[in-house]
Coordinates of C-alpha atoms and ligand atoms in Angstrom, one line a residue:
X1226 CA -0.8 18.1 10.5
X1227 CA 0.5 15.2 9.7
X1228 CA 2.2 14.2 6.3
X1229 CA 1.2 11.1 4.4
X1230 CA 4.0 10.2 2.8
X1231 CA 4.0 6.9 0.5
X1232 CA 6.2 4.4 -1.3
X1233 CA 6.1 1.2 -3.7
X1234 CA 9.3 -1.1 -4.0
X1235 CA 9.2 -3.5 -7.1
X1236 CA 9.5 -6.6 -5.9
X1237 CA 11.9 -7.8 -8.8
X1238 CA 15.0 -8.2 -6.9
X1239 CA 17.1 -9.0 -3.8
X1240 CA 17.9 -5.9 -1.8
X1241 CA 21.6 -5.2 -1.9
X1242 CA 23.7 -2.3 -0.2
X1243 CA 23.0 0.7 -2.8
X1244 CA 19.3 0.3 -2.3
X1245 CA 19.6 0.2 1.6
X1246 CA 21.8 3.8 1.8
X1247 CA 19.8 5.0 -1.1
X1248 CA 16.0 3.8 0.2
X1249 CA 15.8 1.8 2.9
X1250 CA 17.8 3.5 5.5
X1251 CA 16.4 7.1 5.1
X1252 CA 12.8 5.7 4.6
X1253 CA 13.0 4.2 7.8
X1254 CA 14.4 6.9 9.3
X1255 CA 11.2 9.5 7.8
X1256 CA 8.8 7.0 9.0
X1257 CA 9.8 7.8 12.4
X1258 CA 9.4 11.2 12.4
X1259 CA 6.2 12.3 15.0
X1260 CA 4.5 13.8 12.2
X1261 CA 4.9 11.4 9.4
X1262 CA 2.2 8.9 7.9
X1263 CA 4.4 6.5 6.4
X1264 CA 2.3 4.3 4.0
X1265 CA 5.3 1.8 2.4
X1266 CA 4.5 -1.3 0.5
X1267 CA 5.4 -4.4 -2.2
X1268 CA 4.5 -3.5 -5.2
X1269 CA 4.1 -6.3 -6.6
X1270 CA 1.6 -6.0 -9.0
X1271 CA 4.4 -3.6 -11.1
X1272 CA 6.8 -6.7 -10.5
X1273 CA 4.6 -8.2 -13.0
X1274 CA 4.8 -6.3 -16.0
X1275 CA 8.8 -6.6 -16.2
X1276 CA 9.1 -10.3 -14.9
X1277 CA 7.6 -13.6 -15.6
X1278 CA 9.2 -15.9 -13.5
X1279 CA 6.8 -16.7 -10.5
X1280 CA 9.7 -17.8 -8.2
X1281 CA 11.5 -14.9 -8.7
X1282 CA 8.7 -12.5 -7.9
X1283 CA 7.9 -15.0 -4.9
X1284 CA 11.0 -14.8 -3.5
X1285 CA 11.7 -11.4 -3.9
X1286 CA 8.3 -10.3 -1.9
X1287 CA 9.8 -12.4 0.5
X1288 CA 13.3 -11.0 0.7
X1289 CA 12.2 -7.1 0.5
X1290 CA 9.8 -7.7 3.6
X1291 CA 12.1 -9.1 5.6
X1292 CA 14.7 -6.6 4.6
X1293 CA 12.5 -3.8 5.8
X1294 CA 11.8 -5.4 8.9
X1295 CA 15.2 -6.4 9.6
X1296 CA 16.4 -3.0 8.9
X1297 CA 14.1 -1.4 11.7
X1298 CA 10.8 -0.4 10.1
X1299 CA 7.9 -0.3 13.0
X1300 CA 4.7 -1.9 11.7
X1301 CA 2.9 -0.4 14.0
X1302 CA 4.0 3.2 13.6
X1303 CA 3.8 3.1 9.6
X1304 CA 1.6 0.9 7.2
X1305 CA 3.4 -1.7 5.9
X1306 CA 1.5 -4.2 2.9
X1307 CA 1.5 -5.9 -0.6
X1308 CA -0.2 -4.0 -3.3
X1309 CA -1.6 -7.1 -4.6
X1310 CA -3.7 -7.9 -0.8
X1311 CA -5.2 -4.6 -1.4
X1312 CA -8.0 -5.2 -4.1
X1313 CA -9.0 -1.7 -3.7
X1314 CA -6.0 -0.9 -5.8
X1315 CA -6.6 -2.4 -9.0
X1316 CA -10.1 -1.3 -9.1
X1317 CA -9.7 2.1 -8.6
X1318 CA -6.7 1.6 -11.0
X1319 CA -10.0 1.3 -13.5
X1320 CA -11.9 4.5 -12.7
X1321 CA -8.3 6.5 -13.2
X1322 CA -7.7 4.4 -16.4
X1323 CA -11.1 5.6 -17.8
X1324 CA -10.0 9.2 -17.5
X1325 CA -5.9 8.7 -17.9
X1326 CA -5.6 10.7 -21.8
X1327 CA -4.0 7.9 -23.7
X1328 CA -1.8 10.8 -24.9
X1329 CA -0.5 11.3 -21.9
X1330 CA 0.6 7.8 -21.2
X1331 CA 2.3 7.8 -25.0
X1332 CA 4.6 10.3 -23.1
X1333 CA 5.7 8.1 -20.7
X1334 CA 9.4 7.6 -20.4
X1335 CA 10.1 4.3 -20.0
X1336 CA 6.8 3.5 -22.5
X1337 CA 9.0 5.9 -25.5
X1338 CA 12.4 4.1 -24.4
X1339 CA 10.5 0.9 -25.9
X1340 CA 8.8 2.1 -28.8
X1341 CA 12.4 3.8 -29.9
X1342 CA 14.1 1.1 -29.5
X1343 CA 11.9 -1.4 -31.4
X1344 CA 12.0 1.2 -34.2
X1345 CA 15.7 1.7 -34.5
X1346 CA 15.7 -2.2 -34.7
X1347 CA 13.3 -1.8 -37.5
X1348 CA 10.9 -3.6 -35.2
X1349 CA 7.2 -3.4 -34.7
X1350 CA 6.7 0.1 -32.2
X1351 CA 4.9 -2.0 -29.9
X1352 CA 6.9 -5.1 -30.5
X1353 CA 6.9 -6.8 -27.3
X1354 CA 5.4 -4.0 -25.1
X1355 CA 2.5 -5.0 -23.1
X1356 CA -0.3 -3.4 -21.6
X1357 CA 0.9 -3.5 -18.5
X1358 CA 4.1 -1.7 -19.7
X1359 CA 1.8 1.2 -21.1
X1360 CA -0.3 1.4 -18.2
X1361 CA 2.2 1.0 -15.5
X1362 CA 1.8 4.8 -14.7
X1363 CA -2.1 4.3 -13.7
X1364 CA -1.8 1.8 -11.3
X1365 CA 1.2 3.9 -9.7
X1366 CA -1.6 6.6 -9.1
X1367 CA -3.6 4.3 -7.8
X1368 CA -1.0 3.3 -5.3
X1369 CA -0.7 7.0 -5.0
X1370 CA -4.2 8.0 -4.6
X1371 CA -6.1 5.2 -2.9
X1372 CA -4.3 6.6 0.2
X1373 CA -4.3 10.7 -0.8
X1374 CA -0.3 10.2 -0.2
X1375 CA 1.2 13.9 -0.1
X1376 CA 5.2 13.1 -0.5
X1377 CA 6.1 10.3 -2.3
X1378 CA 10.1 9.8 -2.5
X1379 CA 11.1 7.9 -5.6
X1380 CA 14.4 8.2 -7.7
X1381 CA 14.6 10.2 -10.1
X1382 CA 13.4 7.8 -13.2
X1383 CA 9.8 8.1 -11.2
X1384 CA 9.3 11.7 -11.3
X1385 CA 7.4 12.0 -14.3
X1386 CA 4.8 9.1 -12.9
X1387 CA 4.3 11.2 -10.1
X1388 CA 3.7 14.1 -12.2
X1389 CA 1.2 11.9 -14.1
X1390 CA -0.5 11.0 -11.3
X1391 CA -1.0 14.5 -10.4
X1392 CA -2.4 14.9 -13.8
X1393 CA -4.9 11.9 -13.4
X1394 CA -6.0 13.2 -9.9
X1395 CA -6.8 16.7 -11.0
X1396 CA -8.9 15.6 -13.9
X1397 CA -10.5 13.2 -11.7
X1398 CA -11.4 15.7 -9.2
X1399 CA -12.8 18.0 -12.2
X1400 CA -14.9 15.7 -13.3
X1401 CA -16.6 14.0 -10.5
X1402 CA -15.1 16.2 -7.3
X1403 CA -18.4 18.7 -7.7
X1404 CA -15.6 21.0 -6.2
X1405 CA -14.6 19.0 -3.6
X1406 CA -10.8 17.7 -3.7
X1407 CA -11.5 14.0 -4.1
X1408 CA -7.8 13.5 -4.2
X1409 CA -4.6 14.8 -2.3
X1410 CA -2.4 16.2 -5.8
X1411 CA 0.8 14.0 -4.5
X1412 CA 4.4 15.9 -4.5
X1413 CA 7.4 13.7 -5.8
X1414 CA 10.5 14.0 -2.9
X1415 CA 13.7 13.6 -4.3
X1416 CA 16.4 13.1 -0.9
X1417 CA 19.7 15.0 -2.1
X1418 CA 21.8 14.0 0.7
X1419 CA 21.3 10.4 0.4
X1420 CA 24.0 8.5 -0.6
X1421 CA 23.9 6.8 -4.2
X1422 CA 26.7 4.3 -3.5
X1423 CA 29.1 3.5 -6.2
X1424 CA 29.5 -0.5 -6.9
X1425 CA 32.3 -2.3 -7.1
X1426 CA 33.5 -0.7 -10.6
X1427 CA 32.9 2.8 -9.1
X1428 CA 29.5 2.7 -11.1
X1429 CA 26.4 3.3 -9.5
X1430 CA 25.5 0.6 -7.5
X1431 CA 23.3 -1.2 -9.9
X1432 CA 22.0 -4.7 -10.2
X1433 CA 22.3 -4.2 -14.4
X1434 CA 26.0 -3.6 -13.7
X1435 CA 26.7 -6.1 -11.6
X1436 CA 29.1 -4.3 -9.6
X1437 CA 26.7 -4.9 -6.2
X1438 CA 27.6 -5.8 -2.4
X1439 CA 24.9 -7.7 -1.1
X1440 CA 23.4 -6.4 2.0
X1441 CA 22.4 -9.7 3.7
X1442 CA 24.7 -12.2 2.3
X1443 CA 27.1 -14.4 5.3
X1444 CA 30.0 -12.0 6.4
X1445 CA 31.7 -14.3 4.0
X1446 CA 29.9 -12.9 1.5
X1447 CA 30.6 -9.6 2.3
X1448 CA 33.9 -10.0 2.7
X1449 CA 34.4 -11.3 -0.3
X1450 CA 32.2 -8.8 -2.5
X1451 CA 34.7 -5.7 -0.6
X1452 CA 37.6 -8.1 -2.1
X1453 CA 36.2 -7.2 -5.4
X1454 CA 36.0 -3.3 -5.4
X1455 CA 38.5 -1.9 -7.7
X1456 CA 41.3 0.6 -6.1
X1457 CA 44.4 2.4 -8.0
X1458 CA 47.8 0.4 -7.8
X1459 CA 49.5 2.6 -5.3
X1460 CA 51.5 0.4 -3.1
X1461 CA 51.2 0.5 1.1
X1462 CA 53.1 3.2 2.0
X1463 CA 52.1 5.1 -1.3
X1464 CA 49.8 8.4 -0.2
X1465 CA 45.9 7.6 -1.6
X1466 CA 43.5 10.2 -2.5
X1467 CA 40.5 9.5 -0.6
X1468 CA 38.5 11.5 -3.0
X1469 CA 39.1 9.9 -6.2
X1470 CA 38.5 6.4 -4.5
X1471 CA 35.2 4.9 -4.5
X1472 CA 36.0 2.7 -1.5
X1473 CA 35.9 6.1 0.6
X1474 CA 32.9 7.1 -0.8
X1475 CA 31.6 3.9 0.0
X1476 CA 33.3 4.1 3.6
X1477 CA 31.6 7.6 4.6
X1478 CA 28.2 6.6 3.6
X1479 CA 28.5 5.1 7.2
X1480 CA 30.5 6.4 9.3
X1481 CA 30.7 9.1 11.3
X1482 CA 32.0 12.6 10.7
X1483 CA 35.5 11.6 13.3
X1484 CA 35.5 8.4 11.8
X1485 CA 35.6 9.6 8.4
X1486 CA 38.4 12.3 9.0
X1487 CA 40.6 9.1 10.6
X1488 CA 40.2 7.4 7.8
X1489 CA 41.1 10.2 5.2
X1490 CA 43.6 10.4 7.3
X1491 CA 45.2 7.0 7.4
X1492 CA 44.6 6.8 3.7
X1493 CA 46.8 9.7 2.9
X1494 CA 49.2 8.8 5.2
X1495 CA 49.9 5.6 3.0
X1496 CA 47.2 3.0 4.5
X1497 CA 47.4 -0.3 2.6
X1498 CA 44.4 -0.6 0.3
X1499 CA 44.0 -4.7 1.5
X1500 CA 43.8 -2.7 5.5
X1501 CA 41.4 -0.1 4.0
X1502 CA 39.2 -2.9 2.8
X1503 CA 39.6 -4.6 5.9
X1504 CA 38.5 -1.5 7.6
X1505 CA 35.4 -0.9 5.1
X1506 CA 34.2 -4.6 6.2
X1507 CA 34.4 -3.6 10.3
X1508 CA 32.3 -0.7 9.4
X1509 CA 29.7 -2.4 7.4
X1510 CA 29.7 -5.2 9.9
X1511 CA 29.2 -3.3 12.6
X1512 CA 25.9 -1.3 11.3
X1513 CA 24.8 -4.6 9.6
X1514 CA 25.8 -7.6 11.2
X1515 CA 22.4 -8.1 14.1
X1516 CA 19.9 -6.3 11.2
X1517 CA 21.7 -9.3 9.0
X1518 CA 20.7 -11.5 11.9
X1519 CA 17.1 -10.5 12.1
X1520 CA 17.0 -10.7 8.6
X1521 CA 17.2 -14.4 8.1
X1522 CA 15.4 -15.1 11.5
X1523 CA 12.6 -13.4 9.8
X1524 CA 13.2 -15.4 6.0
X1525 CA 13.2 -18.7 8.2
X1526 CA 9.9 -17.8 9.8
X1527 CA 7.6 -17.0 6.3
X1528 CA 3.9 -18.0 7.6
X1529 CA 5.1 -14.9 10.6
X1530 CA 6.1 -12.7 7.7
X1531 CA 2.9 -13.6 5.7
X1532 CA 0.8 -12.9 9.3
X1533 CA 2.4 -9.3 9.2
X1534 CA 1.8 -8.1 6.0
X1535 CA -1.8 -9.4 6.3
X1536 CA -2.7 -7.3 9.3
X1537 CA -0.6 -4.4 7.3
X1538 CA -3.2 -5.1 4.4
X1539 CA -6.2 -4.9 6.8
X1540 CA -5.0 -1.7 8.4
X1541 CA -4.6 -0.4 4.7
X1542 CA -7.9 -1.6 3.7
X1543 CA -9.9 0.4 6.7
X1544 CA -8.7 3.5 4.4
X1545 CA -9.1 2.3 0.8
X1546 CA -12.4 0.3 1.6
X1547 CA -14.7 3.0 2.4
X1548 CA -12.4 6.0 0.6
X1549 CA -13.2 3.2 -3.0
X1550 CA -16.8 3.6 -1.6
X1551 CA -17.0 7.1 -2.0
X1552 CA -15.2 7.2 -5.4
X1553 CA -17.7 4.9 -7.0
X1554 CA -20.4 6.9 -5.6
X1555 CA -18.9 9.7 -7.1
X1556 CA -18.6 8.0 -10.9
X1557 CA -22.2 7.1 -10.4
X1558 CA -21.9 3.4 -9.5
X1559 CA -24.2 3.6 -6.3
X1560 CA -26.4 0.9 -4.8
X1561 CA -30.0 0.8 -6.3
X1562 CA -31.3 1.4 -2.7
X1563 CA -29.9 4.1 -1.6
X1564 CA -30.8 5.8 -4.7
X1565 CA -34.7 5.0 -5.7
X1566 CA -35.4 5.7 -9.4
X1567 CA -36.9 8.5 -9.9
X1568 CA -36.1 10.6 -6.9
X1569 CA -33.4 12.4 -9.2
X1570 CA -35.9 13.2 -11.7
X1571 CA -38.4 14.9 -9.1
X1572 CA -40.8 12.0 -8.8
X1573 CA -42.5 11.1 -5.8
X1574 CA -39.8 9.3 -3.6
X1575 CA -40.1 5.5 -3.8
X1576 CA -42.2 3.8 -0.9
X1577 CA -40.0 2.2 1.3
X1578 CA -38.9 -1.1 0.0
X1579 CA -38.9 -2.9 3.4
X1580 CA -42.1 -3.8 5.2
X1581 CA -43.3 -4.6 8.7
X1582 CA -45.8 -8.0 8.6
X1583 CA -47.7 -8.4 11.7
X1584 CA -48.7 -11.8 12.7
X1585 CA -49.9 -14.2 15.3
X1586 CA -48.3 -17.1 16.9
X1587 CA -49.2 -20.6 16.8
X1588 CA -49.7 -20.2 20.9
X1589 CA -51.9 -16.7 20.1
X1590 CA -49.1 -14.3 20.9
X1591 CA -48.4 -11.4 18.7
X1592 CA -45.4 -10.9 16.9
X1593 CA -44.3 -9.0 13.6
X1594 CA -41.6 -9.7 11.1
X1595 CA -39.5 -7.3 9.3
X1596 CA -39.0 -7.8 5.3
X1597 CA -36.5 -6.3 3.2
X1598 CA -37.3 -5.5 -0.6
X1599 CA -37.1 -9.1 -1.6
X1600 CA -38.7 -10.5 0.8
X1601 CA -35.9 -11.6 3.0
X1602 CA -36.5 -11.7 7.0
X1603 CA -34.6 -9.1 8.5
X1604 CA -35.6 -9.2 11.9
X1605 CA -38.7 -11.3 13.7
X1606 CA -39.9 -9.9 16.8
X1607 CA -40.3 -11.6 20.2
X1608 CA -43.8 -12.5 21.2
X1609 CA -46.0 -9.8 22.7
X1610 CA -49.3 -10.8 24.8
X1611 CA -51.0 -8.1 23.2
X1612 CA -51.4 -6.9 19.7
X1613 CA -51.1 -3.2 21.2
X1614 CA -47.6 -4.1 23.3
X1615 CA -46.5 -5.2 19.8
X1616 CA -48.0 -2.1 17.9
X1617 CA -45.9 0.1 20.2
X1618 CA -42.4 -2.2 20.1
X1619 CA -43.2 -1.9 16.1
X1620 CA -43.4 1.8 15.6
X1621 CA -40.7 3.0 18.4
X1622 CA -38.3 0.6 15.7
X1623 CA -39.6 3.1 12.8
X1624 CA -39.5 6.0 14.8
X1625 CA -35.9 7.2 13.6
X1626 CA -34.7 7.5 17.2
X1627 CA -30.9 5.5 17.3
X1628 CA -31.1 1.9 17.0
X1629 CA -29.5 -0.3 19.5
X1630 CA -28.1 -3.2 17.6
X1631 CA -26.5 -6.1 18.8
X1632 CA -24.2 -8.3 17.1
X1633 CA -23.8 -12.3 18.5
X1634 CA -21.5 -14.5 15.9
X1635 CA -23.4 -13.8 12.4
X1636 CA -26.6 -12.7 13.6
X1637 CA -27.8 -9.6 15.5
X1638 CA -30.5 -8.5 18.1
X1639 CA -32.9 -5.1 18.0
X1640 CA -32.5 -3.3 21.9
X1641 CA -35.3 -1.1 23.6
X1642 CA -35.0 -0.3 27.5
X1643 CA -32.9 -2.8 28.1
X1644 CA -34.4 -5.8 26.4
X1645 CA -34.0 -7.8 22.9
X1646 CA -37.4 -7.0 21.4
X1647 CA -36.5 -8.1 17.8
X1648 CA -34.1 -11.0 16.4
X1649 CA -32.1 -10.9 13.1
X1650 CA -32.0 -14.7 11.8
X1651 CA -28.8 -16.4 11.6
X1652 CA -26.4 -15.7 8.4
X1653 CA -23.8 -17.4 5.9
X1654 CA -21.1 -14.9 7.4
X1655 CA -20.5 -11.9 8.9
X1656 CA -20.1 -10.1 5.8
X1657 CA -24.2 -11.2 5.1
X1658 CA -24.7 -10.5 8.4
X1659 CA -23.3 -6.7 8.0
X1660 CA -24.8 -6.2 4.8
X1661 CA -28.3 -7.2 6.5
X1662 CA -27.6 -5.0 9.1
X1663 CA -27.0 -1.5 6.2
X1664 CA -30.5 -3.0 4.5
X1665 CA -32.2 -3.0 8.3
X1666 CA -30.7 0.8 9.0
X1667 CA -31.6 1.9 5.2
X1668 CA -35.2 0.4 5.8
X1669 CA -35.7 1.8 9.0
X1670 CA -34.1 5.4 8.2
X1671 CA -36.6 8.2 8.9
X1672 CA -38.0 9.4 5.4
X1673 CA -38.7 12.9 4.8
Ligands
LIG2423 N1 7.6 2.4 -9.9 C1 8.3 2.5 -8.7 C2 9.7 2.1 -9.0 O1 10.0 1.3 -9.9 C3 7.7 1.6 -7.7 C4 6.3 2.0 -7.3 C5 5.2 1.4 -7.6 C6 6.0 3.2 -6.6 N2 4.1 2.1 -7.1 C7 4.6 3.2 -6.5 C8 6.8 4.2 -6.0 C9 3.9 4.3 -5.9 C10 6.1 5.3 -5.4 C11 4.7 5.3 -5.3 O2 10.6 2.5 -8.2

């Protein structure tokens, strides 16, 4: 079996080192896995509710995507997309908000974080917090659910909206599953051995502490930020201890185990921290410096970048389009058509709403049109010499055997033994033309 395992980056920020050891990296890494179903995407939509400054959010998307890119991640192996191209997402973010206890939300960590701190400032609870602050647990089930993710790694501040969306999926699934599992119950996957890299302070590595290393900044850049990152005073000569120095840390997040045990080595044996940085930057060059590369290749070329990310939402979408079908058919919000009043309340079933209408041709040929409930040509026949030839051609279409249908641009031809009988006329666009085509099949679906 494959494992479906999911995950939404805020796009709020610029990618720096602590975020590729602690995300990126091992993402990519799961996603290539044989048996993995990695579904990994832009959440953008959460961007919103903690920043309103559209350039920001703009050139973040930007700078995440090509990050992930850059970095290795194979579109074509895992799904790759923006929340906000997937309009699945917010709507199904309604149905879970309609059954999401509002007590349960009141919980919410980051939701109480607010509320306490307004009211120790002798604020207004809600002063400042917005709806989209409350209910930014819902639409992380919806990212959740609309693809029946299993494993969804997140840090540690997430794990409770994992466990909420759990929550939201079994009540869901009570209520409208009629004991089928509508949803996947989704498993938060915290990675131990990933590295949280310390910052430059020996911090976390943290954009609130400022104490980051950029992960695609010039070499200059990088050089400079390792510059920065604070050491003990011993002199060169002077033995260090690699293990109360975040600079080692930071160096064995990439190396390799023989690497590492040089470097210990040569620090204990009185290597110079300015050499030690030195050493740190050859390291970080050497796994970053083509991805770094790639990376702005990829922020030079946007309308490419956009081009991906659309075909990841379309790929996305063959999921969440029919799978938000099904859920709305489940609430009860089904298509008047398919289900006639009164055939749930043991009436007899509704006569067919479309209707065949016979005719003859200005030249005296026979031919028949087919009508859809409103009156709307769905198909006109081609002309017959006889009324009996078209009699035949006319109840072989309402026979129930398969239909052979033919599509050609925005319109689509009827098949029997080889030959067009019936023609569908031309539409606005193919999604008319489609949704002709499910009122042709409904209408000519054999009835009990
Ligand atoms: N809230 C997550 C964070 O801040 C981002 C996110 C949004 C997410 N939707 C998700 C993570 C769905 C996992 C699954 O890190």
């Amino acid at each position: 079996m494959t494992t479906r395992i999911l995950t939404g980056i805020t796009t709020t920020g610029t990618p720096h080192l602590g975020n590729y050891a602690g995300a990126i990296r091992p993402a990519i890494v799961a996603s290539r896995a044989a048996d993995a179903d990695s579904f990994y995407f832009l959440a953008d939509y959460h961007a919103l509710i903690k920043c309103d400054e559209p350039a920001r959010i703009q050139r973040s998307r930007l700078e995440i995507a090509a990050t992930w890119l850059a970095c290795g991640l194979d579109v074509n192996k895992a799904t790759f997309y923006r929340q906000s191209d997937i309009p699945e997402i917010p709507e199904l973010c309604w149905l879970l908000t309609c059954v999401a206890g509002k007590g349960l939300l009141n919980r919410a960590h980051a939701y109480k974080a607010s509320v306490d701190k307004n009211v120790e400032q002798g604020e207004d609870p809600d002063a400042g917090i917005s709806m989209g602050l409350f209910s930014y647990p819902v639409l992380m089930a919806a990212d959740i659910l609309m693809f029946n993710a299993h494993k969804v790694p997140v840090g540690r501040d997430q794990i409770q909206h994992v466990e909420m969306a759990r929550d939201i999926a079994q009540r869901f699934n009570h209520l409208f599953g009629q004991g089928r599992e509508l949803f996947t119950l989704p498993e938060a996957v915290i990675e131990e051995d990933v590295a949280t890299l310390p910052g430059l302070d020996g911090r976390k590595m943290s954009k609130s502490y400022d104490n980051t290393i950029p992960l695609f900044g010039s070499a200059r850049q990088l050089k400079d930020a390792i510059a920065r990152i604070v050491t003990d005073s011993r002199l060169p000569g002077e033995a260090k201890d690699p293990d109360s120095s975040h600079l080692f840390t930071l160096y064995q997040a990439f190396a390799a185990p023989t690497q590492q045990a040089d470097f210990r080595a040569a620090l204990e044996a009185g290597l110079a921290w300015g050499e030690a940085k030195q050493q740190l930057f050859q390291l970080l060059e050497a796994e970053l410096g083509e991805a770094r590369e790639r990376y702005h290749a990829l922020i030079e070329r946007p309308a490419d970048l956009e081009d991906i990310l659309l075909a990841g939402a379309a790929k996305a979408r063959r999921i969440a389009t029919p799978f938000l079908g099904e859920l709305r058919e489940a609430v009860g919000l089904r298509s008047f058509r398919s289900q006639p009043v009164g055939a749930e309340s043991g009436k007899k079933k509704a006569s067919k709403s479309a209707r065949f209408v016979s005719f003859r041709d200005e030249d005296g040929s026979f031919r028949f049109r087919l009508l859809d409930a409103s009156g709307e040509q769905l198909l006109l026949s081609r002309s017959f010499a006889d009324g009996k030839s078209a009699g035949q051609v006319n109840k072989r279409l309402q026979s129930g055997e398969p239909l052979d249908l033919r599509e050609e641009g925005d319109a689509f031809g009827v098949w029997l033994d080889g030959e067009c009988v019936a023609q569908s006329p031309s539409f606005a666009d193919s999604s008319a033309c489609q949704a002709a085509i499910l009122r042709l099949r409904e209408a000519l679906a054999p009835q009990e």
